[in-house]
């Protein structure tokens, strides 16, 4: 990507029509500074050092004094050497000339060289990156401090246009969970329509907020921050990239990016074990396809199956279903011709819910639901569970609502399948709720409360959701 002039963005404009999209003007000031940074110059030792570690080269000078290192580096901007500490034998110091002075860093090696968080294949790369960083942060400290004040991300909204070819609107058009008040006569203060059957949402839009999944990234070649439009300097780990949508920003800019991640399907490698919100946003659905498709298949041909959800299907066939979803997504074939035993489909649904990295009832709300189940008063229990449901992330809430409506329908066939709300609570309690510390003893102690929470959500599905 070629650097453009370091001009302001005032001349750029973006229309809501994707066809009118104009790319941002990348700011080149920091790129130019990186080009001006001093180049590393290795000061080699004139004699072979027997004590030299095998991972250092001729830049290792053995146990020399700090003063002698200063003399060797004097007036040689960017020059460096490695010495063994006289005060702490066996430890090594990188001496680097910058700004007409010698900077000393404790140098480490664990397969890669490092003095801080970044790890390098060679000492030369480490010094190159250090000189770039020192030079830019010395020359442009004030500029860097202010570079997030006029972000192109919010100013132009170009990231959404570039990736989605549409203006992305968050939290609009989504039906919010209804807040109700439970009273002693089992009525609620606001009217709630009882749902007798599951309804598919006609519009396939998932406007749930999702935070970006930023991870430190090494960019090959020049890259500019998609938040502030400034160059991302350094040799490695210049910034962070969202592993779900691919957004590239400075580490400091990542703290300011809105929670508007729109996952790219090309980056989502699997369906099972994928974060729930990430999956539904990537596929632009309101719920995970696994939940919708499995429930649809079960309601079509399995509602009278004895021991539904309690009886296990063959594990290898359940694994086949998992692989089919991971490979084919919504095109996976889970019909009766492919899997005659409905317990396989039920098992695949339970496996999906159990393998979520963040359970449907999230880790941070786990104790709230457990404490709600321990309340002695029935109305207070329902009120507390309802309050917990309102705090769930939208995709988790919608998935749980859809599942509970389905399980409520399962109980209407109890005389055939022998599965009432309590039995289903026993099955789905540990599946939907997991303690954050993953402690087996905690899980064992909380089993009764887990079962009760799910049982109550099934029995009172029509008023809790």
XYZ file of C-alpha atoms in Angstrom:
465
model
C 0.000 0.000 0.000
C 1.535 3.307 -1.029
C 1.753 6.118 1.488
C -0.205 9.246 0.662
C 0.375 12.769 1.897
C -0.139 13.501 5.562
C -3.228 15.585 5.002
C -6.423 15.843 6.997
C -9.583 13.919 6.260
C -11.767 16.970 5.834
C -11.841 16.533 2.087
C -13.115 12.973 2.245
C -16.772 12.104 2.317
C -18.841 8.959 2.514
C -22.347 8.427 1.307
C -24.697 5.772 2.646
C -24.587 4.352 -0.879
C -21.737 1.809 -1.026
C -21.134 2.707 -4.676
C -20.174 6.233 -3.568
C -17.575 4.978 -1.100
C -14.310 6.926 -1.117
C -11.279 5.338 0.561
C -9.687 7.215 3.447
C -6.508 9.250 3.164
C -3.770 7.398 5.001
C -1.533 9.641 7.094
C 2.125 9.185 6.184
C 3.956 11.136 8.920
C 4.787 8.117 11.080
C 5.721 6.086 8.005
C 8.212 8.785 7.011
C 9.675 8.787 10.518
C 10.184 5.023 10.386
C 12.110 5.474 7.140
C 14.344 8.029 8.890
C 15.049 5.883 11.975
C 18.691 4.926 12.603
C 19.813 1.597 11.193
C 21.420 -0.968 13.519
C 25.207 -1.262 13.436
C 26.731 -4.280 15.126
C 29.949 -3.648 17.064
C 31.844 -6.915 16.765
C 34.352 -8.288 19.232
C 37.826 -8.599 17.657
C 38.548 -11.862 19.449
C 36.695 -15.134 19.862
C 34.930 -15.333 23.254
C 34.863 -18.836 24.752
C 32.053 -17.829 27.106
C 29.814 -16.681 24.235
C 26.394 -18.385 24.278
C 25.600 -20.236 21.053
C 22.613 -17.987 20.324
C 24.745 -14.792 20.161
C 27.170 -13.782 17.438
C 30.288 -11.630 17.312
C 28.352 -8.758 18.917
C 28.999 -10.537 22.237
C 31.947 -8.940 24.037
C 32.023 -11.007 27.229
C 32.305 -9.479 30.695
C 33.218 -5.872 29.962
C 32.386 -2.818 32.046
C 29.568 -0.426 31.260
C 32.121 2.350 30.799
C 34.068 0.370 28.196
C 30.826 -0.428 26.364
C 30.100 3.319 26.298
C 33.488 3.929 24.671
C 32.880 1.304 21.997
C 29.489 2.784 21.140
C 30.423 6.466 21.407
C 29.162 8.669 18.547
C 27.839 5.689 16.598
C 24.049 6.206 16.495
C 22.266 2.865 16.206
C 25.318 0.788 17.152
C 24.917 -2.064 19.642
C 26.726 -4.842 21.457
C 26.016 -7.505 24.066
C 27.991 -7.814 27.269
C 27.897 -10.104 30.271
C 27.014 -8.324 33.496
C 29.868 -7.884 35.959
C 27.430 -7.505 38.841
C 25.319 -10.542 37.877
C 27.479 -13.068 35.999
C 25.468 -15.263 33.665
C 23.072 -12.458 32.756
C 23.412 -10.411 29.601
C 22.869 -6.757 28.706
C 22.092 -5.196 25.336
C 23.934 -1.870 25.068
C 22.431 0.391 22.390
C 23.527 3.838 21.245
C 20.605 6.204 20.701
C 20.205 9.939 21.176
C 23.913 10.417 21.940
C 23.737 8.120 24.950
C 24.009 4.432 25.718
C 20.806 2.624 26.670
C 21.172 -0.654 28.567
C 18.548 -3.401 28.550
C 18.497 -6.766 30.289
C 18.495 -9.275 27.442
C 16.719 -12.642 27.603
C 16.525 -15.732 25.410
C 13.961 -18.556 25.517
C 14.238 -19.682 21.924
C 13.696 -16.078 20.878
C 15.379 -12.846 21.957
C 13.493 -10.279 24.021
C 13.820 -7.362 26.414
C 10.053 -6.799 26.816
C 6.846 -8.316 25.429
C 8.001 -8.658 21.821
C 10.076 -11.708 20.871
C 12.486 -11.756 17.942
C 14.266 -14.380 15.865
C 17.511 -12.405 15.954
C 19.179 -9.695 18.012
C 19.482 -7.639 14.825
C 15.677 -7.632 14.392
C 15.226 -6.717 18.047
C 17.566 -3.722 17.688
C 15.927 -2.644 14.418
C 12.509 -2.595 16.076
C 13.876 -0.825 19.154
C 15.464 1.947 17.064
C 12.256 2.487 15.098
C 10.186 2.670 18.279
C 12.641 4.927 20.110
C 12.957 7.271 17.152
C 9.237 7.595 16.486
C 8.268 7.942 20.143
C 10.973 10.582 20.617
C 10.128 12.604 17.520
C 6.348 12.239 17.575
C 5.332 11.806 21.222
C 2.790 14.637 21.094
C 1.470 13.505 17.716
C 0.961 9.937 18.963
C -0.837 11.175 22.071
C -3.354 13.032 19.891
C -3.689 10.672 16.938
C -6.917 9.084 18.230
C -8.746 12.400 18.621
C -10.041 12.512 15.031
C -10.584 8.883 14.062
C -11.663 7.993 10.551
C -13.490 4.979 12.015
C -16.259 7.087 13.544
C -15.848 10.042 11.194
C -16.359 8.187 7.965
C -17.700 4.791 8.928
C -15.588 3.483 6.070
C -14.773 0.140 7.728
C -18.380 -1.039 7.605
C -18.806 0.152 4.045
C -15.610 -1.479 2.927
C -16.434 -4.864 4.436
C -20.204 -5.083 4.262
C -21.043 -2.722 1.387
C -23.685 -1.244 3.644
C -23.989 1.155 6.542
C -23.920 -0.922 9.715
C -26.497 0.035 12.344
C -26.242 -1.458 15.822
C -29.008 -2.367 18.202
C -31.829 -1.207 15.965
C -34.771 -3.310 15.026
C -34.090 -5.870 17.739
C -36.935 -6.652 20.118
C -35.714 -6.055 23.647
C -36.495 -8.617 26.374
C -39.680 -7.673 28.185
C -39.307 -6.657 31.830
C -42.130 -8.042 33.962
C -43.058 -8.010 37.638
C -44.085 -11.272 39.306
C -46.941 -11.048 41.798
C -48.245 -13.457 44.392
C -51.337 -14.313 42.356
C -49.127 -15.678 39.526
C -50.127 -12.836 37.229
C -47.787 -10.273 35.759
C -48.231 -6.540 35.588
C -47.675 -6.235 31.823
C -49.457 -8.387 29.246
C -47.457 -11.195 27.699
C -48.707 -13.202 24.787
C -48.388 -16.957 25.333
C -46.526 -18.672 22.510
C -47.967 -22.068 21.670
C -45.468 -22.833 18.943
C -41.982 -21.809 17.873
C -41.790 -18.941 15.416
C -38.997 -18.329 12.968
C -37.979 -14.688 12.750
C -38.657 -13.689 9.140
C -35.876 -11.143 8.799
C -32.410 -12.695 8.956
C -30.723 -9.727 10.621
C -28.471 -10.024 13.661
C -27.896 -6.537 15.031
C -26.366 -7.795 18.268
C -23.421 -5.840 19.570
C -20.156 -7.781 19.600
C -16.773 -6.698 20.862
C -13.787 -7.221 18.597
C -11.530 -10.193 19.274
C -8.217 -8.349 19.007
C -4.932 -10.244 19.050
C -1.394 -8.950 18.624
C -0.394 -9.284 14.980
C 2.735 -8.918 12.873
C 1.978 -7.181 9.575
C 4.119 -7.915 6.534
C 4.756 -4.710 4.650
C 3.390 -1.239 5.492
C 0.021 -1.189 7.227
C -2.146 1.672 8.427
C -4.519 1.723 11.392
C -8.152 1.448 10.338
C -9.237 3.528 13.320
C -6.971 6.599 13.198
C -5.496 6.203 9.659
C -1.929 6.442 10.994
C 0.929 4.130 10.086
C 1.544 1.125 12.370
C 5.254 1.322 13.058
C 7.767 -1.298 14.079
C 9.233 -4.507 12.718
C 6.895 -7.022 14.408
C 3.721 -6.892 16.525
C 2.969 -3.422 15.162
C -0.683 -3.594 16.166
C -3.642 -5.874 16.708
C -6.043 -7.612 14.342
C -9.576 -8.772 15.094
C -9.480 -12.506 14.436
C -13.228 -12.467 13.675
C -13.572 -9.569 11.224
C -9.980 -8.693 10.296
C -9.974 -5.086 11.538
C -6.376 -3.815 11.915
C -5.641 -1.093 14.486
C -2.991 0.184 16.876
C -3.069 -1.457 20.291
C -3.960 1.893 21.888
C -6.696 2.491 19.298
C -8.260 -0.925 19.979
C -9.485 0.374 23.342
C -11.586 3.001 21.542
C -13.108 0.893 18.765
C -16.900 0.438 19.242
C -18.393 -2.997 19.915
C -19.469 -3.390 16.300
C -17.530 -6.421 15.099
C -19.110 -7.978 12.012
C -17.409 -11.401 11.746
C -16.238 -12.497 8.334
C -17.372 -16.008 7.402
C -13.979 -16.650 5.819
C -12.383 -16.280 9.247
C -14.850 -18.545 11.083
C -13.303 -21.987 10.705
C -15.942 -24.014 12.515
C -19.463 -23.995 13.950
C -18.995 -26.041 17.109
C -16.901 -24.468 19.870
C -17.287 -21.051 18.234
C -18.444 -18.109 20.355
C -22.234 -17.876 20.075
C -22.449 -14.163 19.217
C -19.574 -14.472 16.744
C -21.329 -17.308 14.925
C -24.732 -15.634 14.578
C -23.209 -12.361 13.377
C -20.987 -14.156 10.879
C -24.010 -15.988 9.439
C -26.335 -12.987 9.900
C -28.913 -15.003 11.841
C -30.702 -14.446 15.125
C -29.684 -17.848 16.559
C -27.046 -20.466 15.785
C -28.021 -22.622 12.799
C -27.351 -25.772 14.853
C -30.065 -24.810 17.318
C -32.610 -23.947 14.639
C -31.955 -26.954 12.441
C -31.771 -29.566 15.209
C -34.910 -28.292 16.912
C -36.756 -28.199 13.597
C -35.767 -31.809 12.890
C -36.684 -32.965 16.403
C -40.080 -31.276 16.266
C -40.686 -32.825 12.871
C -40.127 -36.450 13.850
C -39.012 -36.902 17.434
C -41.409 -35.324 19.913
C -42.911 -38.697 20.890
C -39.558 -40.459 21.165
C -39.262 -42.066 24.596
C -36.505 -40.506 26.688
C -35.942 -37.624 24.242
C -32.739 -35.769 25.256
C -32.155 -38.302 28.067
C -31.333 -41.278 25.851
C -27.951 -40.901 24.179
C -27.311 -41.494 20.498
C -24.188 -43.226 19.236
C -21.254 -40.918 19.964
C -19.562 -41.567 16.612
C -22.751 -40.567 14.774
C -23.064 -37.434 16.901
C -19.476 -36.637 15.968
C -20.436 -37.095 12.305
C -23.172 -34.464 12.729
C -20.697 -32.082 14.359
C -18.270 -32.517 11.478
C -21.104 -31.989 8.980
C -22.030 -28.635 10.578
C -18.383 -27.554 10.769
C -17.857 -28.489 7.126
C -21.188 -27.606 5.467
C -22.856 -25.140 7.840
C -26.554 -24.702 7.144
C -26.293 -27.157 4.228
C -25.534 -30.035 6.600
C -27.887 -32.988 6.054
C -29.434 -34.085 9.366
C -32.618 -35.513 7.886
C -34.112 -38.882 8.755
C -32.556 -40.421 5.666
C -29.101 -39.489 6.972
C -29.718 -40.141 10.682
C -32.785 -42.242 11.428
C -32.216 -42.172 15.213
C -33.521 -38.825 16.489
C -31.353 -39.225 19.604
C -28.336 -38.503 17.400
C -29.759 -35.092 16.484
C -30.721 -34.413 20.109
C -27.208 -35.415 21.163
C -25.660 -33.126 18.537
C -27.689 -30.202 19.888
C -26.605 -30.915 23.466
C -22.991 -31.243 22.344
C -23.137 -27.874 20.592
C -24.515 -26.146 23.684
C -22.050 -27.929 25.980
C -19.016 -27.031 23.837
C -19.683 -23.286 23.672
C -16.608 -21.394 24.956
C -19.014 -19.151 26.870
C -22.127 -21.077 28.000
C -25.621 -19.918 27.053
C -25.990 -18.730 30.657
C -22.702 -16.870 30.765
C -19.960 -17.365 33.341
C -20.440 -13.896 34.818
C -24.146 -14.554 35.478
C -23.755 -18.122 36.749
C -23.760 -17.251 40.462
C -26.748 -14.936 39.987
C -28.867 -17.787 38.645
C -27.617 -20.233 41.296
C -28.496 -17.760 44.056
C -31.907 -17.160 42.471
C -32.660 -20.893 42.646
C -31.844 -20.905 46.363
C -34.460 -18.271 47.230
C -37.246 -19.819 49.348
C -40.074 -17.727 47.908
C -41.409 -18.896 44.524
C -42.209 -15.399 43.231
C -38.830 -14.087 44.313
C -37.112 -16.959 42.489
C -38.893 -16.142 39.250
C -38.184 -12.444 39.666
C -34.469 -13.095 40.231
C -34.237 -15.475 37.254
C -36.013 -12.921 35.086
C -33.546 -10.224 36.154
C -30.695 -12.543 35.239
C -32.183 -13.234 31.815
C -32.349 -9.495 31.085
C -28.581 -9.276 31.614
C -27.700 -11.996 29.094
C -26.052 -10.951 25.810
C -28.804 -10.644 23.158
C -27.704 -13.683 21.130
C -27.573 -15.803 24.291
C -31.002 -14.543 25.390
C -32.585 -15.293 22.008
C -31.040 -18.785 21.873
C -32.235 -19.584 25.384
C -35.712 -18.216 24.669
C -36.037 -20.350 21.538
C -34.739 -23.459 23.299
C -37.051 -23.076 26.307
C -40.071 -22.625 24.044
C -39.083 -25.855 22.309
C -38.578 -27.746 25.585
C -41.956 -26.488 26.782
C -43.462 -28.137 23.716
C -41.510 -31.312 24.465
C -43.269 -31.510 27.846
C -46.676 -31.456 26.140
C -45.809 -34.905 24.754
C -44.810 -36.245 28.176
C -47.158 -39.229 28.016
C -45.133 -40.451 25.019
C -41.583 -39.240 25.692
C -41.723 -39.396 29.523
C -39.863 -36.069 29.702
C -41.326 -33.447 32.021
C -39.752 -30.097 32.946
C -37.848 -31.595 35.872
C -36.331 -34.367 33.760
C -35.304 -31.865 31.097
C -33.839 -29.654 33.814
C -31.621 -32.529 34.924
C -30.388 -32.987 31.340
C -29.932 -29.331 30.354
C -28.855 -27.810 33.679
C -25.129 -28.672 33.374
C -25.311 -28.095 29.593
C -26.546 -24.511 29.774
C -24.813 -23.520 33.035
C -21.172 -24.044 33.953
C -19.312 -22.454 36.878
C -16.571 -20.043 35.753
C -13.881 -21.812 37.777
C -14.668 -25.194 36.124
C -14.492 -26.877 39.499
C -15.954 -30.401 39.633
C -16.943 -30.029 43.282
C -18.749 -26.740 42.591
C -20.607 -28.326 39.687
C -21.635 -31.254 41.882
C -22.840 -28.989 44.687
C -24.805 -26.788 42.257
C -26.531 -29.576 40.305
C -29.805 -29.195 42.177
C -29.897 -25.447 41.513
C -28.894 -25.907 37.856
C -31.747 -28.344 37.389
C -34.221 -26.029 39.119
C -33.243 -22.980 37.043
C -33.881 -24.812 33.772
C -37.025 -26.459 35.119
C -38.482 -23.081 36.094
C -37.539 -21.522 32.741
C -39.385 -24.325 30.956
C -42.458 -24.224 33.205
C -42.696 -20.405 33.098
C -41.301 -19.882 29.614
C -44.330 -17.859 28.586
C -43.740 -15.159 31.216
C -39.974 -15.269 31.778
C -39.101 -14.455 28.144
